[in-house]
Amino acid sequence: MTSKTSGTEVVSLDSLARQRRDALPQPTTYELFGVEFTLPPIKALPFELQERVGDLNDSAGVLKDVLGADKVKEMYAAGFQFGDIELIAEEWQKRSGIEPGESQASPVS
């Protein structure tokens, strides 16, 4: 749908945005070393979170923001290692429809 505002055409993206959101995969529940956690598809993360973390090169920071401090403490207690966090990030990217290693471009760059 388009409209005119002060002589400038405005294109509404509402319908297209809804279609894209509806096409996203469902959140995925993972289990590792007895710790269960659910991650939404990466492209469904709130804009402010994407802005805060920048990109997926900071997997630990993204997981802390998405899962919360209590779940991260549970991961620490279970003995998660950095390699485990990398594995989680790779699987999360794959199940989100993002090629491993492909980062989400920062919207402010």
JSON list of N, CA, C and O in Angstrom, two decimals, residues 74-101:
[
{"chain": "A", "resi": 74, "resn": "GLU", "atom": "N", "xyz": [23.60, -21.43, 35.20]},
{"chain": "A", "resi": 74, "resn": "GLU", "atom": "CA", "xyz": [23.37, -22.87, 35.11]},
{"chain": "A", "resi": 74, "resn": "GLU", "atom": "C", "xyz": [24.37, -23.51, 34.13]},
{"chain": "A", "resi": 74, "resn": "GLU", "atom": "O", "xyz": [24.89, -24.60, 34.37]},
{"chain": "A", "resi": 75, "resn": "MET", "atom": "N", "xyz": [24.64, -22.82, 33.02]},
{"chain": "A", "resi": 75, "resn": "MET", "atom": "CA", "xyz": [25.61, -23.31, 32.04]},
{"chain": "A", "resi": 75, "resn": "MET", "atom": "C", "xyz": [27.01, -23.35, 32.65]},
{"chain": "A", "resi": 75, "resn": "MET", "atom": "O", "xyz": [27.76, -24.31, 32.45]},
{"chain": "A", "resi": 76, "resn": "TYR", "atom": "N", "xyz": [27.37, -22.30, 33.40]},
{"chain": "A", "resi": 76, "resn": "TYR", "atom": "CA", "xyz": [28.67, -22.27, 34.07]},
{"chain": "A", "resi": 76, "resn": "TYR", "atom": "C", "xyz": [28.78, -23.47, 35.02]},
{"chain": "A", "resi": 76, "resn": "TYR", "atom": "O", "xyz": [29.79, -24.17, 35.04]},
{"chain": "A", "resi": 77, "resn": "ALA", "atom": "N", "xyz": [27.73, -23.68, 35.82]},
{"chain": "A", "resi": 77, "resn": "ALA", "atom": "CA", "xyz": [27.72, -24.77, 36.81]},
{"chain": "A", "resi": 77, "resn": "ALA", "atom": "C", "xyz": [27.83, -26.14, 36.13]},
{"chain": "A", "resi": 77, "resn": "ALA", "atom": "O", "xyz": [28.41, -27.07, 36.70]},
{"chain": "A", "resi": 78, "resn": "ALA", "atom": "N", "xyz": [27.30, -26.27, 34.92]},
{"chain": "A", "resi": 78, "resn": "ALA", "atom": "CA", "xyz": [27.37, -27.54, 34.19]},
{"chain": "A", "resi": 78, "resn": "ALA", "atom": "C", "xyz": [28.74, -27.75, 33.55]},
{"chain": "A", "resi": 78, "resn": "ALA", "atom": "O", "xyz": [29.01, -28.80, 32.99]},
{"chain": "A", "resi": 79, "resn": "GLY", "atom": "N", "xyz": [29.59, -26.73, 33.62]},
{"chain": "A", "resi": 79, "resn": "GLY", "atom": "CA", "xyz": [30.95, -26.86, 33.08]},
{"chain": "A", "resi": 79, "resn": "GLY", "atom": "C", "xyz": [31.08, -26.59, 31.60]},
{"chain": "A", "resi": 79, "resn": "GLY", "atom": "O", "xyz": [32.00, -27.09, 30.96]},
{"chain": "A", "resi": 80, "resn": "PHE", "atom": "N", "xyz": [30.16, -25.77, 31.04]},
{"chain": "A", "resi": 80, "resn": "PHE", "atom": "CA", "xyz": [30.28, -25.45, 29.62]},
{"chain": "A", "resi": 80, "resn": "PHE", "atom": "C", "xyz": [31.64, -24.84, 29.34]},
{"chain": "A", "resi": 80, "resn": "PHE", "atom": "O", "xyz": [32.17, -24.07, 30.13]},
{"chain": "A", "resi": 81, "resn": "GLN", "atom": "N", "xyz": [32.20, -25.20, 28.20]},
{"chain": "A", "resi": 81, "resn": "GLN", "atom": "CA", "xyz": [33.46, -24.63, 27.74]},
{"chain": "A", "resi": 81, "resn": "GLN", "atom": "C", "xyz": [33.20, -23.74, 26.53]},
{"chain": "A", "resi": 81, "resn": "GLN", "atom": "O", "xyz": [32.11, -23.79, 25.94]},
{"chain": "A", "resi": 82, "resn": "PHE", "atom": "N", "xyz": [34.21, -22.98, 26.14]},
{"chain": "A", "resi": 82, "resn": "PHE", "atom": "CA", "xyz": [34.04, -22.07, 25.00]},
{"chain": "A", "resi": 82, "resn": "PHE", "atom": "C", "xyz": [33.65, -22.83, 23.74]},
{"chain": "A", "resi": 82, "resn": "PHE", "atom": "O", "xyz": [32.82, -22.37, 22.96]},
{"chain": "A", "resi": 83, "resn": "GLY", "atom": "N", "xyz": [34.23, -24.02, 23.55]},
{"chain": "A", "resi": 83, "resn": "GLY", "atom": "CA", "xyz": [33.89, -24.84, 22.38]},
{"chain": "A", "resi": 83, "resn": "GLY", "atom": "C", "xyz": [32.41, -25.22, 22.37]},
{"chain": "A", "resi": 83, "resn": "GLY", "atom": "O", "xyz": [31.81, -25.34, 21.30]},
{"chain": "A", "resi": 84, "resn": "ASP", "atom": "N", "xyz": [31.84, -25.41, 23.56]},
{"chain": "A", "resi": 84, "resn": "ASP", "atom": "CA", "xyz": [30.41, -25.71, 23.65]},
{"chain": "A", "resi": 84, "resn": "ASP", "atom": "C", "xyz": [29.58, -24.51, 23.19]},
{"chain": "A", "resi": 84, "resn": "ASP", "atom": "O", "xyz": [28.57, -24.67, 22.51]},
{"chain": "A", "resi": 85, "resn": "ILE", "atom": "N", "xyz": [30.02, -23.31, 23.56]},
{"chain": "A", "resi": 85, "resn": "ILE", "atom": "CA", "xyz": [29.31, -22.08, 23.16]},
{"chain": "A", "resi": 85, "resn": "ILE", "atom": "C", "xyz": [29.39, -21.92, 21.64]},
{"chain": "A", "resi": 85, "resn": "ILE", "atom": "O", "xyz": [28.42, -21.55, 20.99]},
{"chain": "A", "resi": 86, "resn": "GLU", "atom": "N", "xyz": [30.54, -22.25, 21.06]},
{"chain": "A", "resi": 86, "resn": "GLU", "atom": "CA", "xyz": [30.68, -22.20, 19.60]},
{"chain": "A", "resi": 86, "resn": "GLU", "atom": "C", "xyz": [29.72, -23.18, 18.93]},
{"chain": "A", "resi": 86, "resn": "GLU", "atom": "O", "xyz": [29.10, -22.85, 17.92]},
{"chain": "A", "resi": 87, "resn": "LEU", "atom": "N", "xyz": [29.62, -24.39, 19.50]},
{"chain": "A", "resi": 87, "resn": "LEU", "atom": "CA", "xyz": [28.70, -25.40, 18.97]},
{"chain": "A", "resi": 87, "resn": "LEU", "atom": "C", "xyz": [27.26, -24.90, 19.02]},
{"chain": "A", "resi": 87, "resn": "LEU", "atom": "O", "xyz": [26.51, -25.02, 18.04]},
{"chain": "A", "resi": 88, "resn": "ILE", "atom": "N", "xyz": [26.87, -24.32, 20.15]},
{"chain": "A", "resi": 88, "resn": "ILE", "atom": "CA", "xyz": [25.52, -23.77, 20.29]},
{"chain": "A", "resi": 88, "resn": "ILE", "atom": "C", "xyz": [25.29, -22.70, 19.22]},
{"chain": "A", "resi": 88, "resn": "ILE", "atom": "O", "xyz": [24.26, -22.70, 18.53]},
{"chain": "A", "resi": 89, "resn": "ALA", "atom": "N", "xyz": [26.26, -21.80, 19.05]},
{"chain": "A", "resi": 89, "resn": "ALA", "atom": "CA", "xyz": [26.12, -20.72, 18.06]},
{"chain": "A", "resi": 89, "resn": "ALA", "atom": "C", "xyz": [25.98, -21.28, 16.65]},
{"chain": "A", "resi": 89, "resn": "ALA", "atom": "O", "xyz": [25.14, -20.81, 15.86]},
{"chain": "A", "resi": 90, "resn": "GLU", "atom": "N", "xyz": [26.76, -22.31, 16.31]},
{"chain": "A", "resi": 90, "resn": "GLU", "atom": "CA", "xyz": [26.69, -22.90, 14.97]},
{"chain": "A", "resi": 90, "resn": "GLU", "atom": "C", "xyz": [25.32, -23.54, 14.73]},
{"chain": "A", "resi": 90, "resn": "GLU", "atom": "O", "xyz": [24.72, -23.35, 13.66]},
{"chain": "A", "resi": 91, "resn": "GLU", "atom": "N", "xyz": [24.84, -24.30, 15.71]},
{"chain": "A", "resi": 91, "resn": "GLU", "atom": "CA", "xyz": [23.53, -24.95, 15.56]},
{"chain": "A", "resi": 91, "resn": "GLU", "atom": "C", "xyz": [22.41, -23.92, 15.51]},
{"chain": "A", "resi": 91, "resn": "GLU", "atom": "O", "xyz": [21.44, -24.07, 14.76]},
{"chain": "A", "resi": 92, "resn": "TRP", "atom": "N", "xyz": [22.53, -22.88, 16.32]},
{"chain": "A", "resi": 92, "resn": "TRP", "atom": "CA", "xyz": [21.53, -21.82, 16.35]},
{"chain": "A", "resi": 92, "resn": "TRP", "atom": "C", "xyz": [21.46, -21.12, 15.00]},
{"chain": "A", "resi": 92, "resn": "TRP", "atom": "O", "xyz": [20.38, -20.88, 14.46]},
{"chain": "A", "resi": 93, "resn": "GLN", "atom": "N", "xyz": [22.63, -20.83, 14.43]},
{"chain": "A", "resi": 93, "resn": "GLN", "atom": "CA", "xyz": [22.66, -20.21, 13.10]},
{"chain": "A", "resi": 93, "resn": "GLN", "atom": "C", "xyz": [22.00, -21.12, 12.07]},
{"chain": "A", "resi": 93, "resn": "GLN", "atom": "O", "xyz": [21.17, -20.68, 11.27]},
{"chain": "A", "resi": 94, "resn": "LYS", "atom": "N", "xyz": [22.38, -22.40, 12.10]},
{"chain": "A", "resi": 94, "resn": "LYS", "atom": "CA", "xyz": [21.85, -23.36, 11.12]},
{"chain": "A", "resi": 94, "resn": "LYS", "atom": "C", "xyz": [20.33, -23.45, 11.22]},
{"chain": "A", "resi": 94, "resn": "LYS", "atom": "O", "xyz": [19.63, -23.39, 10.22]},
{"chain": "A", "resi": 95, "resn": "ARG", "atom": "N", "xyz": [19.82, -23.59, 12.44]},
{"chain": "A", "resi": 95, "resn": "ARG", "atom": "CA", "xyz": [18.37, -23.72, 12.62]},
{"chain": "A", "resi": 95, "resn": "ARG", "atom": "C", "xyz": [17.63, -22.40, 12.41]},
{"chain": "A", "resi": 95, "resn": "ARG", "atom": "O", "xyz": [16.41, -22.39, 12.30]},
{"chain": "A", "resi": 96, "resn": "SER", "atom": "N", "xyz": [18.38, -21.29, 12.35]},
{"chain": "A", "resi": 96, "resn": "SER", "atom": "CA", "xyz": [17.78, -19.98, 12.07]},
{"chain": "A", "resi": 96, "resn": "SER", "atom": "C", "xyz": [17.81, -19.65, 10.58]},
{"chain": "A", "resi": 96, "resn": "SER", "atom": "O", "xyz": [17.35, -18.59, 10.16]},
{"chain": "A", "resi": 97, "resn": "GLY", "atom": "N", "xyz": [18.41, -20.55, 9.78]},
{"chain": "A", "resi": 97, "resn": "GLY", "atom": "CA", "xyz": [18.49, -20.31, 8.34]},
{"chain": "A", "resi": 97, "resn": "GLY", "atom": "C", "xyz": [19.62, -19.40, 7.94]},
{"chain": "A", "resi": 97, "resn": "GLY", "atom": "O", "xyz": [19.60, -18.80, 6.87]},
{"chain": "A", "resi": 98, "resn": "ILE", "atom": "N", "xyz": [20.64, -19.31, 8.80]},
{"chain": "A", "resi": 98, "resn": "ILE", "atom": "CA", "xyz": [21.82, -18.48, 8.51]},
{"chain": "A", "resi": 98, "resn": "ILE", "atom": "C", "xyz": [23.00, -19.41, 8.35]},
{"chain": "A", "resi": 98, "resn": "ILE", "atom": "O", "xyz": [23.20, -20.32, 9.15]},
{"chain": "A", "resi": 99, "resn": "GLU", "atom": "N", "xyz": [23.78, -19.20, 7.31]},
{"chain": "A", "resi": 99, "resn": "GLU", "atom": "CA", "xyz": [24.96, -20.03, 7.09]},
{"chain": "A", "resi": 99, "resn": "GLU", "atom": "C", "xyz": [25.95, -19.81, 8.22]},
{"chain": "A", "resi": 99, "resn": "GLU", "atom": "O", "xyz": [26.19, -18.68, 8.61]},
{"chain": "A", "resi": 100, "resn": "PRO", "atom": "N", "xyz": [26.55, -20.90, 8.76]},
{"chain": "A", "resi": 100, "resn": "PRO", "atom": "CA", "xyz": [27.57, -20.73, 9.80]},
{"chain": "A", "resi": 100, "resn": "PRO", "atom": "C", "xyz": [28.67, -19.80, 9.32]},
{"chain": "A", "resi": 100, "resn": "PRO", "atom": "O", "xyz": [29.12, -19.88, 8.18]},
{"chain": "A", "resi": 101, "resn": "GLY", "atom": "N", "xyz": [29.05, -18.88, 10.21]},
{"chain": "A", "resi": 101, "resn": "GLY", "atom": "CA", "xyz": [30.07, -17.91, 9.86]},
{"chain": "A", "resi": 101, "resn": "GLY", "atom": "C", "xyz": [29.49, -16.64, 9.28]},
{"chain": "A", "resi": 101, "resn": "GLY", "atom": "O", "xyz": [30.13, -15.60, 9.29]}
]
